[in-house]
C-alpha cells in the first residue's frame, strides 16, 4: 500500500488540543504509513534546506523553518491578506502588495525542495489549503511524478473575486498540476468549473497560452465533517460535565445561545450580536430568560483587518450590554479565549441554540460538533448560515442569511420557542447527516480517489472532469 504524505502550512502540535482533522489524518497515517510535512512554527535567519523528523504523539512529522521575511510575505501577506479575503468574497478587506507573491512562491519552492529527498516513487501526496496552491507545480518542476491531491478547506471564489487576485491565472495553472482537487461543497466545484468554462477559446483573445488545461485534473466535492459520535461521548465526559455544572450555577432558568468561532471577519460576529440585540429589542419576554455566550479567541492578530473586527465586536457587545444589562442580569458574555474540546462539548450540550452564522465558510466544523454534542432526548436547535458549506448537508437546521439580522433574530425566536417534538425531529436528521459526513470517511474517500487503483475510468457519476480548453 502506498504511503501517504500529508502537507500543510503547520504540522499538528502536541497534546489533546488537536482538532478532528488532525485526529482523522493521524489515523490515516497510522493505517497507511507516511508522515506529515510542514512548517515547524520557528522563524530563523538561515533555515536548513533539510527537514527535521520528529515523533509527535506517535505521529511522524517532518518540519522546516522559515525566515521571518519569507513567512510574513507567504502567510500574513499573500495567503491571509489576499487569498483568504478574496476567497471569502471580502475584496474590501484585501490588501495587495506585489512583492508578497514572490515570498509565497518562494516558500512553496522551499517546501518542495525539502520534501523531494523524502519521497518514494509510489507515495501519495496530499496537500492542504490555500497556502500551498503552487506546491504541485514546484514539485513537478523538480521531476516529481507521484499522484498529488489538493484539498481546499475554504470556499472557492466567484469569478469576479478570483480575477481580482494578482497572478490568478498562474494559481489556476498551479491547480491544474494536481491529479485531484477536492472542495468542501458543490457550490465550490461549480465556481471552479465556471473558471474553466469562462476561459474557453471563444471568450478569449485567442492566445492559447492564456488557457489552463484541466484535462488531467479531477475536481470533486468532499465535504469535511467531524466525529459526531466522539462528540456525543465527550459531551457527557467528566470535563464536559464540570463545564456544564459551572455554567448551570450562573445560568439558572436562562436559555443559552452559543457562538464558538475563531475571531475572524468571515464568521459574521458583529452581525450575530446585532441579531441577538434585535431579538431582545423585539420581544421583551426573552430578557432575563436568555443569555448569549460568544467564545472567540483572537486569530491572525498581526493583520489590521483582524484587529478591526475584534474592535467592532467589542463595541457591539458593549452596546448590547449598555442597552439591556441590569444590575442583576447581563444579556451576554464574550470570552476571548480558546477552550479544549471537552469543555466546548459541554457548552454545546448546554446550549439551547447553536448560532453558527458565518458570512461565508468552507464547511464550519462547529456546526458539526454542536450537532454531535446534543442530548438526543432534549436537543438544541442549530441556526446556520446558508453561506457555510455545512448548509448543503444540514438542511433541517434553521437556515439564515447572516447579512439580514432581522431574519437571524426571527430564527433565534423560532429556535427558542421550538417545541420538543420538532427539535428532536430536526436534530435526528442533522445527526444522521453528521454521521454520513464524518471526518474519517472524508479522509478515506479522498485518498481512495487519489490512489492509482481508483484512478479515473470515467464511470463514476459524481466526479467532474473538466474538459481541456487548450
Ligand atoms: P476554521 O475557519 O478554523 O477552519 P471551523 O471549521 O469552524 O473554522 O473550526 C475549526 C475547528 O476549530 C473546530 O474543530 C472548532 O472546534 C475549533 N474552534 C473554533 N473556535 C474555537 C474556540 N473558540 N475555541 C476552541 N476551539 C475552537 C477552516 C475553514 C472551515 C472548515 C475547516 C475545516 O475556514 O470552513 O470547516 O477549516 O476544513
GROMACS .gro file of C-alpha atoms and ligand atoms in nm:
model
  508
    1UNK     CA    1   0.000   0.000   0.000
    2UNK     CA    2   0.137   0.346  -0.088
    3UNK     CA    3   0.248   0.577   0.188
    4UNK     CA    4   0.055   0.899   0.247
    5UNK     CA    5   0.245   1.225   0.276
    6UNK     CA    6   0.025   1.496   0.425
    7UNK     CA    7   0.146   1.851   0.364
    8UNK     CA    8   0.003   2.157   0.536
    9UNK     CA    9   0.124   2.500   0.640
   10UNK     CA   10   0.160   2.397   1.006
   11UNK     CA   11   0.214   2.050   1.139
   12UNK     CA   12  -0.012   1.936   1.426
   13UNK     CA   13   0.101   2.021   1.776
   14UNK     CA   14   0.139   1.804   2.084
   15UNK     CA   15  -0.135   1.723   2.330
   16UNK     CA   16  -0.511   1.674   2.330
   17UNK     CA   17  -0.598   2.008   2.169
   18UNK     CA   18  -0.571   1.862   1.819
   19UNK     CA   19  -0.888   1.911   1.613
   20UNK     CA   20  -1.086   1.649   1.422
   21UNK     CA   21  -0.880   1.698   1.108
   22UNK     CA   22  -0.553   1.617   1.283
   23UNK     CA   23  -0.712   1.316   1.453
   24UNK     CA   24  -0.854   1.179   1.126
   25UNK     CA   25  -0.531   1.229   0.932
   26UNK     CA   26  -0.332   1.081   1.217
   27UNK     CA   27  -0.548   0.768   1.190
   28UNK     CA   28  -0.497   0.758   0.816
   29UNK     CA   29  -0.121   0.789   0.857
   30UNK     CA   30  -0.119   0.513   1.120
   31UNK     CA   31  -0.300   0.277   0.880
   32UNK     CA   32  -0.103   0.351   0.566
   33UNK     CA   33   0.234   0.476   0.688
   34UNK     CA   34   0.381   0.804   0.581
   35UNK     CA   35   0.442   1.133   0.752
   36UNK     CA   36   0.314   1.488   0.792
   37UNK     CA   37   0.523   1.768   0.643
   38UNK     CA   38   0.502   2.141   0.713
   39UNK     CA   39   0.640   2.449   0.879
   40UNK     CA   40   0.776   2.400   1.232
   41UNK     CA   41   0.647   2.732   1.365
   42UNK     CA   42   1.008   2.854   1.401
   43UNK     CA   43   1.147   3.164   1.234
   44UNK     CA   44   1.525   3.161   1.183
   45UNK     CA   45   1.777   3.363   0.986
   46UNK     CA   46   1.922   3.079   0.780
   47UNK     CA   47   1.680   2.785   0.755
   48UNK     CA   48   1.826   2.449   0.665
   49UNK     CA   49   1.712   2.307   0.329
   50UNK     CA   50   1.665   1.972   0.504
   51UNK     CA   51   1.355   1.877   0.702
   52UNK     CA   52   1.385   1.751   1.062
   53UNK     CA   53   1.186   1.444   1.162
   54UNK     CA   54   1.016   1.434   1.498
   55UNK     CA   55   0.776   1.194   1.665
   56UNK     CA   56   0.477   1.393   1.790
   57UNK     CA   57   0.247   1.173   2.000
   58UNK     CA   58   0.320   0.875   1.773
   59UNK     CA   59   0.290   1.072   1.451
   60UNK     CA   60   0.591   1.105   1.223
   61UNK     CA   61   0.633   1.474   1.142
   62UNK     CA   62   0.890   1.639   0.913
   63UNK     CA   63   0.936   2.011   0.960
   64UNK     CA   64   1.126   2.302   0.813
   65UNK     CA   65   1.189   2.652   0.947
   66UNK     CA   66   1.131   2.976   0.757
   67UNK     CA   67   1.286   3.322   0.762
   68UNK     CA   68   1.079   3.597   0.918
   69UNK     CA   69   1.051   3.792   0.592
   70UNK     CA   70   0.951   3.489   0.383
   71UNK     CA   71   0.696   3.384   0.640
   72UNK     CA   72   0.544   3.730   0.655
   73UNK     CA   73   0.508   3.756   0.276
   74UNK     CA   74   0.377   3.400   0.242
   75UNK     CA   75   0.148   3.373   0.546
   76UNK     CA   76   0.024   3.712   0.673
   77UNK     CA   77   0.076   3.863   0.325
   78UNK     CA   78  -0.028   3.663   0.019
   79UNK     CA   79  -0.218   3.383   0.199
   80UNK     CA   80  -0.411   3.579   0.459
   81UNK     CA   81  -0.431   3.934   0.324
   82UNK     CA   82  -0.502   3.840  -0.039
   83UNK     CA   83  -0.621   3.482  -0.080
   84UNK     CA   84  -0.828   3.449   0.240
   85UNK     CA   85  -1.033   3.770   0.196
   86UNK     CA   86  -1.078   3.716  -0.179
   87UNK     CA   87  -1.184   3.353  -0.144
   88UNK     CA   88  -1.433   3.469   0.123
   89UNK     CA   89  -1.559   3.744  -0.113
   90UNK     CA   90  -1.426   4.025   0.107
   91UNK     CA   91  -1.229   4.214  -0.156
   92UNK     CA   92  -1.286   4.528   0.052
   93UNK     CA   93  -1.062   4.372   0.320
   94UNK     CA   94  -0.785   4.256   0.085
   95UNK     CA   95  -0.451   4.434   0.089
   96UNK     CA   96  -0.244   4.383  -0.221
   97UNK     CA   97   0.131   4.419  -0.204
   98UNK     CA   98   0.305   4.298  -0.518
   99UNK     CA   99   0.617   4.154  -0.351
  100UNK     CA  100   0.417   3.912  -0.136
  101UNK     CA  101   0.366   3.682  -0.431
  102UNK     CA  102   0.738   3.623  -0.459
  103UNK     CA  103   0.754   3.522  -0.092
  104UNK     CA  104   0.450   3.295  -0.137
  105UNK     CA  105   0.605   3.113  -0.434
  106UNK     CA  106   0.944   3.111  -0.262
  107UNK     CA  107   0.811   2.930   0.044
  108UNK     CA  108   0.625   2.681  -0.176
  109UNK     CA  109   0.953   2.618  -0.364
  110UNK     CA  110   1.132   2.575  -0.031
  111UNK     CA  111   0.869   2.321   0.082
  112UNK     CA  112   0.918   2.132  -0.249
  113UNK     CA  113   1.298   2.121  -0.222
  114UNK     CA  114   1.284   1.992   0.135
  115UNK     CA  115   1.015   1.735   0.053
  116UNK     CA  116   1.181   1.597  -0.263
  117UNK     CA  117   1.452   1.383  -0.097
  118UNK     CA  118   1.194   1.230   0.141
  119UNK     CA  119   0.967   1.095  -0.133
  120UNK     CA  120   0.937   0.740  -0.269
  121UNK     CA  121   0.802   0.684  -0.621
  122UNK     CA  122   0.461   0.548  -0.522
  123UNK     CA  123   0.389   0.787  -0.232
  124UNK     CA  124   0.054   0.966  -0.247
  125UNK     CA  125   0.096   1.333  -0.162
  126UNK     CA  126  -0.199   1.516  -0.006
  127UNK     CA  127  -0.157   1.893   0.009
  128UNK     CA  128  -0.385   2.105   0.229
  129UNK     CA  129  -0.519   2.451   0.174
  130UNK     CA  130  -0.466   2.785   0.008
  131UNK     CA  131  -0.117   2.847   0.146
  132UNK     CA  132   0.018   2.572  -0.076
  133UNK     CA  133  -0.159   2.606  -0.413
  134UNK     CA  134   0.173   2.618  -0.609
  135UNK     CA  135   0.328   2.317  -0.432
  136UNK     CA  136   0.243   2.062  -0.704
  137UNK     CA  137   0.392   2.289  -0.974
  138UNK     CA  138   0.709   2.327  -0.771
  139UNK     CA  139   0.732   1.951  -0.713
  140UNK     CA  140   0.661   1.874  -1.080
  141UNK     CA  141   0.939   2.119  -1.178
  142UNK     CA  142   1.176   1.908  -0.968
  143UNK     CA  143   1.068   1.595  -1.155
  144UNK     CA  144   0.811   1.452  -0.911
  145UNK     CA  145   0.564   1.225  -1.095
  146UNK     CA  146   0.371   1.097  -0.791
  147UNK     CA  147  -0.002   1.143  -0.767
  148UNK     CA  148  -0.069   1.468  -0.583
  149UNK     CA  149  -0.401   1.575  -0.439
  150UNK     CA  150  -0.505   1.916  -0.309
  151UNK     CA  151  -0.783   1.992  -0.063
  152UNK     CA  152  -0.919   2.344  -0.027
  153UNK     CA  153  -1.059   2.399   0.324
  154UNK     CA  154  -1.209   2.739   0.240
  155UNK     CA  155  -1.469   2.830  -0.024
  156UNK     CA  156  -1.366   2.872  -0.386
  157UNK     CA  157  -1.425   3.232  -0.503
  158UNK     CA  158  -1.667   3.353  -0.765
  159UNK     CA  159  -1.514   3.460  -1.097
  160UNK     CA  160  -1.502   3.832  -1.018
  161UNK     CA  161  -1.326   3.772  -0.688
  162UNK     CA  162  -1.085   3.528  -0.850
  163UNK     CA  163  -0.996   3.780  -1.120
  164UNK     CA  164  -0.917   4.037  -0.851
  165UNK     CA  165  -0.636   3.817  -0.718
  166UNK     CA  166  -0.294   3.903  -0.856
  167UNK     CA  167  -0.148   3.609  -1.054
  168UNK     CA  168  -0.480   3.422  -1.053
  169UNK     CA  169  -0.400   3.267  -1.390
  170UNK     CA  170  -0.077   3.117  -1.253
  171UNK     CA  171  -0.260   2.995  -0.945
  172UNK     CA  172  -0.520   2.821  -1.160
  173UNK     CA  173  -0.241   2.669  -1.369
  174UNK     CA  174  -0.088   2.552  -1.040
  175UNK     CA  175  -0.416   2.378  -0.955
  176UNK     CA  176  -0.409   2.200  -1.291
  177UNK     CA  177  -0.081   2.032  -1.185
  178UNK     CA  178  -0.271   1.829  -0.924
  179UNK     CA  179  -0.430   1.496  -1.009
  180UNK     CA  180  -0.719   1.559  -0.773
  181UNK     CA  181  -0.860   1.885  -0.636
  182UNK     CA  182  -1.108   1.845  -0.350
  183UNK     CA  183  -1.351   2.116  -0.244
  184UNK     CA  184  -1.581   2.146   0.056
  185UNK     CA  185  -1.912   2.193  -0.125
  186UNK     CA  186  -2.081   2.158  -0.461
  187UNK     CA  187  -2.101   2.539  -0.462
  188UNK     CA  188  -1.721   2.547  -0.484
  189UNK     CA  189  -1.698   2.289  -0.762
  190UNK     CA  190  -1.949   2.497  -0.960
  191UNK     CA  191  -1.740   2.813  -0.912
  192UNK     CA  192  -1.426   2.629  -1.020
  193UNK     CA  193  -1.599   2.493  -1.328
  194UNK     CA  194  -1.710   2.841  -1.417
  195UNK     CA  195  -1.348   2.950  -1.442
  196UNK     CA  196  -1.265   2.656  -1.665
  197UNK     CA  197  -1.559   2.730  -1.892
  198UNK     CA  198  -1.516   3.105  -1.891
  199UNK     CA  199  -1.170   3.078  -2.036
  200UNK     CA  200  -1.296   2.882  -2.337
  201UNK     CA  201  -1.127   2.999  -2.658
  202UNK     CA  202  -1.435   3.184  -2.782
  203UNK     CA  203  -1.420   3.413  -2.476
  204UNK     CA  204  -1.052   3.486  -2.506
  205UNK     CA  205  -0.824   3.684  -2.727
  206UNK     CA  206  -0.736   3.354  -2.895
  207UNK     CA  207  -0.394   3.330  -2.736
  208UNK     CA  208  -0.364   2.963  -2.634
  209UNK     CA  209  -0.107   3.048  -2.366
  210UNK     CA  210  -0.384   3.214  -2.167
  211UNK     CA  211  -0.579   2.894  -2.121
  212UNK     CA  212  -0.531   2.638  -1.849
  213UNK     CA  213  -0.562   2.271  -1.935
  214UNK     CA  214  -0.755   2.087  -1.664
  215UNK     CA  215  -0.792   1.765  -1.865
  216UNK     CA  216  -0.579   1.565  -1.619
  217UNK     CA  217  -0.725   1.716  -1.304
  218UNK     CA  218  -1.023   1.564  -1.134
  219UNK     CA  219  -1.234   1.809  -0.933
  220UNK     CA  220  -1.495   1.697  -0.685
  221UNK     CA  221  -1.654   1.795  -0.358
  222UNK     CA  222  -1.551   1.607  -0.043
  223UNK     CA  223  -1.744   1.777   0.240
  224UNK     CA  224  -1.536   1.750   0.557
  225UNK     CA  225  -1.703   1.657   0.886
  226UNK     CA  226  -1.624   1.589   1.250
  227UNK     CA  227  -1.660   1.273   1.457
  228UNK     CA  228  -2.014   1.324   1.589
  229UNK     CA  229  -2.016   1.008   1.799
  230UNK     CA  230  -1.691   1.110   1.967
  231UNK     CA  231  -1.853   1.447   2.048
  232UNK     CA  232  -2.160   1.266   2.184
  233UNK     CA  233  -1.930   1.083   2.427
  234UNK     CA  234  -1.723   1.389   2.503
  235UNK     CA  235  -2.036   1.589   2.588
  236UNK     CA  236  -2.108   1.357   2.883
  237UNK     CA  237  -1.744   1.321   2.990
  238UNK     CA  238  -1.633   1.445   3.335
  239UNK     CA  239  -1.462   1.753   3.184
  240UNK     CA  240  -1.777   1.848   2.991
  241UNK     CA  241  -1.997   1.786   3.295
  242UNK     CA  242  -1.771   2.009   3.501
  243UNK     CA  243  -1.818   2.289   3.249
  244UNK     CA  244  -2.197   2.233   3.245
  245UNK     CA  245  -2.216   2.249   3.625
  246UNK     CA  246  -2.006   2.563   3.629
  247UNK     CA  247  -2.244   2.724   3.381
  248UNK     CA  248  -2.559   2.591   3.548
  249UNK     CA  249  -2.472   2.781   3.866
  250UNK     CA  250  -2.490   3.115   3.684
  251UNK     CA  251  -2.748   3.036   3.417
  252UNK     CA  252  -3.049   2.942   3.635
  253UNK     CA  253  -3.356   2.947   3.409
  254UNK     CA  254  -3.186   3.131   3.125
  255UNK     CA  255  -3.157   2.953   2.792
  256UNK     CA  256  -2.809   2.961   2.645
  257UNK     CA  257  -2.748   3.086   2.290
  258UNK     CA  258  -2.392   2.987   2.194
  259UNK     CA  259  -2.143   3.103   1.933
  260UNK     CA  260  -1.796   2.943   1.903
  261UNK     CA  261  -1.555   3.076   1.644
  262UNK     CA  262  -1.206   3.187   1.570
  263UNK     CA  263  -1.221   3.565   1.577
  264UNK     CA  264  -1.232   3.620   1.201
  265UNK     CA  265  -1.428   3.866   0.989
  266UNK     CA  266  -1.564   3.577   0.780
  267UNK     CA  267  -1.755   3.446   1.083
  268UNK     CA  268  -2.009   3.731   1.090
  269UNK     CA  269  -1.969   3.807   1.462
  270UNK     CA  270  -2.083   4.172   1.475
  271UNK     CA  271  -2.389   4.081   1.264
  272UNK     CA  272  -2.461   3.793   1.501
  273UNK     CA  273  -2.457   4.017   1.809
  274UNK     CA  274  -2.677   4.267   1.624
  275UNK     CA  275  -2.930   3.990   1.551
  276UNK     CA  276  -2.930   3.899   1.920
  277UNK     CA  277  -2.982   4.264   2.009
  278UNK     CA  278  -3.286   4.270   1.778
  279UNK     CA  279  -3.427   3.958   1.944
  280UNK     CA  280  -3.410   4.131   2.282
  281UNK     CA  281  -3.548   4.456   2.140
  282UNK     CA  282  -3.837   4.286   1.955
  283UNK     CA  283  -3.955   4.056   2.229
  284UNK     CA  284  -3.919   4.157   2.592
  285UNK     CA  285  -4.011   3.811   2.720
  286UNK     CA  286  -3.657   3.695   2.628
  287UNK     CA  287  -3.489   3.948   2.855
  288UNK     CA  288  -3.367   3.773   3.170
  289UNK     CA  289  -3.460   3.440   3.008
  290UNK     CA  290  -3.181   3.405   2.756
  291UNK     CA  291  -2.809   3.455   2.767
  292UNK     CA  292  -2.572   3.465   2.474
  293UNK     CA  293  -2.219   3.331   2.513
  294UNK     CA  294  -1.974   3.405   2.235
  295UNK     CA  295  -1.639   3.227   2.254
  296UNK     CA  296  -1.396   3.384   2.008
  297UNK     CA  297  -1.022   3.366   2.066
  298UNK     CA  298  -0.819   3.614   1.858
  299UNK     CA  299  -0.652   3.479   1.548
  300UNK     CA  300  -0.408   3.632   1.295
  301UNK     CA  301  -0.397   3.946   1.505
  302UNK     CA  302  -0.088   4.081   1.332
  303UNK     CA  303  -0.326   4.166   1.046
  304UNK     CA  304  -0.506   4.500   1.072
  305UNK     CA  305  -0.844   4.372   0.948
  306UNK     CA  306  -0.849   4.113   1.227
  307UNK     CA  307  -0.782   4.376   1.493
  308UNK     CA  308  -1.060   4.585   1.341
  309UNK     CA  309  -1.320   4.309   1.358
  310UNK     CA  310  -1.214   4.250   1.718
  311UNK     CA  311  -1.274   4.618   1.796
  312UNK     CA  312  -1.609   4.610   1.613
  313UNK     CA  313  -1.717   4.311   1.819
  314UNK     CA  314  -1.607   4.476   2.145
  315UNK     CA  315  -1.817   4.780   2.051
  316UNK     CA  316  -2.123   4.571   1.958
  317UNK     CA  317  -2.109   4.371   2.280
  318UNK     CA  318  -2.067   4.692   2.481
  319UNK     CA  319  -2.368   4.843   2.306
  320UNK     CA  320  -2.592   4.544   2.383
  321UNK     CA  321  -2.475   4.541   2.745
  322UNK     CA  322  -2.536   4.912   2.781
  323UNK     CA  323  -2.880   4.882   2.630
  324UNK     CA  324  -3.014   4.575   2.811
  325UNK     CA  325  -2.798   4.482   3.109
  326UNK     CA  326  -2.936   4.528   3.458
  327UNK     CA  327  -2.754   4.513   3.792
  328UNK     CA  328  -2.862   4.150   3.831
  329UNK     CA  329  -2.877   4.038   3.466
  330UNK     CA  330  -2.638   4.057   3.175
  331UNK     CA  331  -2.759   3.966   2.828
  332UNK     CA  332  -2.429   3.830   2.701
  333UNK     CA  333  -2.081   3.710   2.780
  334UNK     CA  334  -1.798   3.740   2.536
  335UNK     CA  335  -1.493   3.525   2.604
  336UNK     CA  336  -1.178   3.583   2.404
  337UNK     CA  337  -1.004   3.254   2.465
  338UNK     CA  338  -0.997   2.902   2.327
  339UNK     CA  339  -1.129   2.601   2.517
  340UNK     CA  340  -1.039   2.235   2.491
  341UNK     CA  341  -1.275   2.006   2.302
  342UNK     CA  342  -1.431   1.855   2.615
  343UNK     CA  343  -1.522   2.195   2.760
  344UNK     CA  344  -1.659   2.301   2.423
  345UNK     CA  345  -1.865   1.982   2.405
  346UNK     CA  346  -2.013   2.068   2.746
  347UNK     CA  347  -2.104   2.417   2.627
  348UNK     CA  348  -2.253   2.280   2.304
  349UNK     CA  349  -2.468   2.038   2.503
  350UNK     CA  350  -2.594   2.305   2.736
  351UNK     CA  351  -2.681   2.548   2.457
  352UNK     CA  352  -3.045   2.559   2.350
  353UNK     CA  353  -2.935   2.733   2.032
  354UNK     CA  354  -2.611   2.686   1.838
  355UNK     CA  355  -2.571   3.011   1.649
  356UNK     CA  356  -2.340   2.949   1.353
  357UNK     CA  357  -2.371   3.242   1.118
  358UNK     CA  358  -2.055   3.296   0.910
  359UNK     CA  359  -2.083   3.534   0.616
  360UNK     CA  360  -1.904   3.267   0.416
  361UNK     CA  361  -1.732   2.949   0.530
  362UNK     CA  362  -1.572   2.644   0.368
  363UNK     CA  363  -1.763   2.397   0.585
  364UNK     CA  364  -1.779   2.507   0.951
  365UNK     CA  365  -1.698   2.226   1.186
  366UNK     CA  366  -1.852   2.399   1.488
  367UNK     CA  367  -2.193   2.322   1.334
  368UNK     CA  368  -2.099   1.951   1.313
  369UNK     CA  369  -1.963   1.948   1.668
  370UNK     CA  370  -2.275   2.119   1.804
  371UNK     CA  371  -2.498   1.856   1.644
  372UNK     CA  372  -2.282   1.570   1.777
  373UNK     CA  373  -2.294   1.703   2.134
  374UNK     CA  374  -2.672   1.731   2.176
  375UNK     CA  375  -2.882   1.536   2.423
  376UNK     CA  376  -3.097   1.309   2.198
  377UNK     CA  377  -3.393   1.348   2.439
  378UNK     CA  378  -3.372   1.725   2.460
  379UNK     CA  379  -3.163   1.859   2.173
  380UNK     CA  380  -3.092   2.223   2.099
  381UNK     CA  381  -3.153   2.395   1.767
  382UNK     CA  382  -2.890   2.478   1.506
  383UNK     CA  383  -2.929   2.821   1.345
  384UNK     CA  384  -2.697   2.807   1.046
  385UNK     CA  385  -2.582   3.047   0.777
  386UNK     CA  386  -2.680   2.943   0.427
  387UNK     CA  387  -2.333   3.057   0.318
  388UNK     CA  388  -2.149   2.792   0.520
  389UNK     CA  389  -2.063   2.474   0.328
  390UNK     CA  390  -2.242   2.295   0.614
  391UNK     CA  391  -2.575   2.430   0.483
  392UNK     CA  392  -2.553   2.182   0.192
  393UNK     CA  393  -2.555   1.899   0.446
  394UNK     CA  394  -2.770   2.031   0.729
  395UNK     CA  395  -3.096   2.122   0.559
  396UNK     CA  396  -3.305   2.071   0.874
  397UNK     CA  397  -3.117   2.344   1.060
  398UNK     CA  398  -3.286   2.684   1.058
  399UNK     CA  399  -3.101   2.837   0.763
  400UNK     CA  400  -3.049   3.213   0.762
  401UNK     CA  401  -2.894   3.489   0.557
  402UNK     CA  402  -2.641   3.623   0.811
  403UNK     CA  403  -2.634   3.965   0.645
  404UNK     CA  404  -3.005   4.002   0.727
  405UNK     CA  405  -3.001   4.047   1.103
  406UNK     CA  406  -3.383   4.073   1.119
  407UNK     CA  407  -3.407   3.728   0.968
  408UNK     CA  408  -3.147   3.590   1.210
  409UNK     CA  409  -3.334   3.750   1.503
  410UNK     CA  410  -3.653   3.580   1.388
  411UNK     CA  411  -3.467   3.248   1.351
  412UNK     CA  412  -3.345   3.287   1.709
  413UNK     CA  413  -3.700   3.344   1.827
  414UNK     CA  414  -3.820   3.034   1.638
  415UNK     CA  415  -3.537   2.827   1.782
  416UNK     CA  416  -3.603   2.940   2.140
  417UNK     CA  417  -3.977   2.874   2.104
  418UNK     CA  418  -3.946   2.544   1.917
  419UNK     CA  419  -4.144   2.256   2.075
  420UNK     CA  420  -3.951   1.948   2.187
  421UNK     CA  421  -4.101   1.718   1.922
  422UNK     CA  422  -3.984   1.940   1.636
  423UNK     CA  423  -3.641   1.985   1.794
  424UNK     CA  424  -3.598   1.608   1.814
  425UNK     CA  425  -3.713   1.554   1.458
  426UNK     CA  426  -3.480   1.819   1.317
  427UNK     CA  427  -3.186   1.706   1.529
  428UNK     CA  428  -3.221   1.340   1.431
  429UNK     CA  429  -3.192   1.437   1.064
  430UNK     CA  430  -2.892   1.656   1.146
  431UNK     CA  431  -2.720   1.379   1.342
  432UNK     CA  432  -2.774   1.132   1.057
  433UNK     CA  433  -2.619   1.382   0.817
  434UNK     CA  434  -2.324   1.447   1.052
  435UNK     CA  435  -2.262   1.072   1.073
  436UNK     CA  436  -2.283   1.029   0.695
  437UNK     CA  437  -2.020   1.302   0.655
  438UNK     CA  438  -1.782   1.205   0.935
  439UNK     CA  439  -1.419   1.306   0.908
  440UNK     CA  440  -1.277   0.955   0.887
  441UNK     CA  441  -1.483   0.869   0.581
  442UNK     CA  442  -1.391   1.206   0.434
  443UNK     CA  443  -1.022   1.127   0.461
  444UNK     CA  444  -1.070   0.772   0.328
  445UNK     CA  445  -1.275   0.882   0.030
  446UNK     CA  446  -1.021   1.146  -0.071
  447UNK     CA  447  -0.733   0.902  -0.052
  448UNK     CA  448  -0.922   0.630  -0.235
  449UNK     CA  449  -0.993   0.873  -0.514
  450UNK     CA  450  -0.630   0.983  -0.522
  451UNK     CA  451  -0.487   0.630  -0.519
  452UNK     CA  452  -0.393   0.497  -0.866
  453UNK     CA  453  -0.611   0.185  -0.832
  454UNK     CA  454  -0.917   0.408  -0.839
  455UNK     CA  455  -0.778   0.647  -1.096
  456UNK     CA  456  -1.018   0.799  -1.350
  457UNK     CA  457  -1.215   0.549  -1.555
  458UNK     CA  458  -1.492   0.789  -1.648
  459UNK     CA  459  -1.770   0.585  -1.493
  460UNK     CA  460  -1.810   0.747  -1.152
  461UNK     CA  461  -2.106   0.977  -1.172
  462UNK     CA  462  -2.026   1.247  -0.919
  463UNK     CA  463  -1.676   1.318  -1.046
  464UNK     CA  464  -1.630   1.624  -1.256
  465UNK     CA  465  -1.365   1.607  -1.524
  466UNK     CA  466  -1.301   1.945  -1.669
  467UNK     CA  467  -1.255   1.918  -2.041
  468UNK     CA  468  -0.938   2.050  -2.194
  469UNK     CA  469  -0.987   2.402  -2.312
  470UNK     CA  470  -0.646   2.443  -2.472
  471LIG     P1  471  -1.190   2.744   1.069
  471LIG     O1  472  -1.211   2.871   0.996
  471LIG     O2  473  -1.094   2.747   1.182
  471LIG     O3  474  -1.147   2.627   0.968
  471LIG     P2  475  -1.423   2.585   1.182
  471LIG     O4  476  -1.448   2.477   1.085
  471LIG     O5  477  -1.546   2.646   1.235
  471LIG     O6  478  -1.340   2.703   1.120
  471LIG     O7  479  -1.342   2.537   1.311
  471LIG     C1  480  -1.237   2.452   1.307
  471LIG     C2  481  -1.206   2.394   1.447
  471LIG     O8  482  -1.166   2.497   1.538
  471LIG     C3  483  -1.325   2.323   1.512
  471LIG     O9  484  -1.285   2.193   1.544
  471LIG     C4  485  -1.358   2.403   1.637
  471LIG    O10  486  -1.392   2.325   1.749
  471LIG     C5  487  -1.230   2.477   1.665
  471LIG     N1  488  -1.264   2.606   1.725
  471LIG     C6  489  -1.330   2.708   1.667
  471LIG     N2  490  -1.350   2.807   1.755
  471LIG     C7  491  -1.296   2.767   1.872
  471LIG     C8  492  -1.285   2.825   2.001
  471LIG     N3  493  -1.338   2.943   2.025
  471LIG     N4  494  -1.222   2.754   2.099
  471LIG     C9  495  -1.171   2.633   2.072
  471LIG     N5  496  -1.179   2.573   1.953
  471LIG    C10  497  -1.239   2.639   1.854
  471LIG    C11  498  -1.125   2.613   0.826
  471LIG    C12  499  -1.235   2.666   0.735
  471LIG    C13  500  -1.366   2.599   0.767
  471LIG    C14  501  -1.352   2.447   0.760
  471LIG    C15  502  -1.233   2.400   0.841
  471LIG    C16  503  -1.205   2.251   0.821
  471LIG    O11  504  -1.246   2.808   0.745
  471LIG    O12  505  -1.469   2.642   0.677
  471LIG    O13  506  -1.470   2.386   0.810
  471LIG    O14  507  -1.115   2.471   0.803
  471LIG    O15  508  -1.190   2.219   0.686
   0.00000   0.00000   0.00000
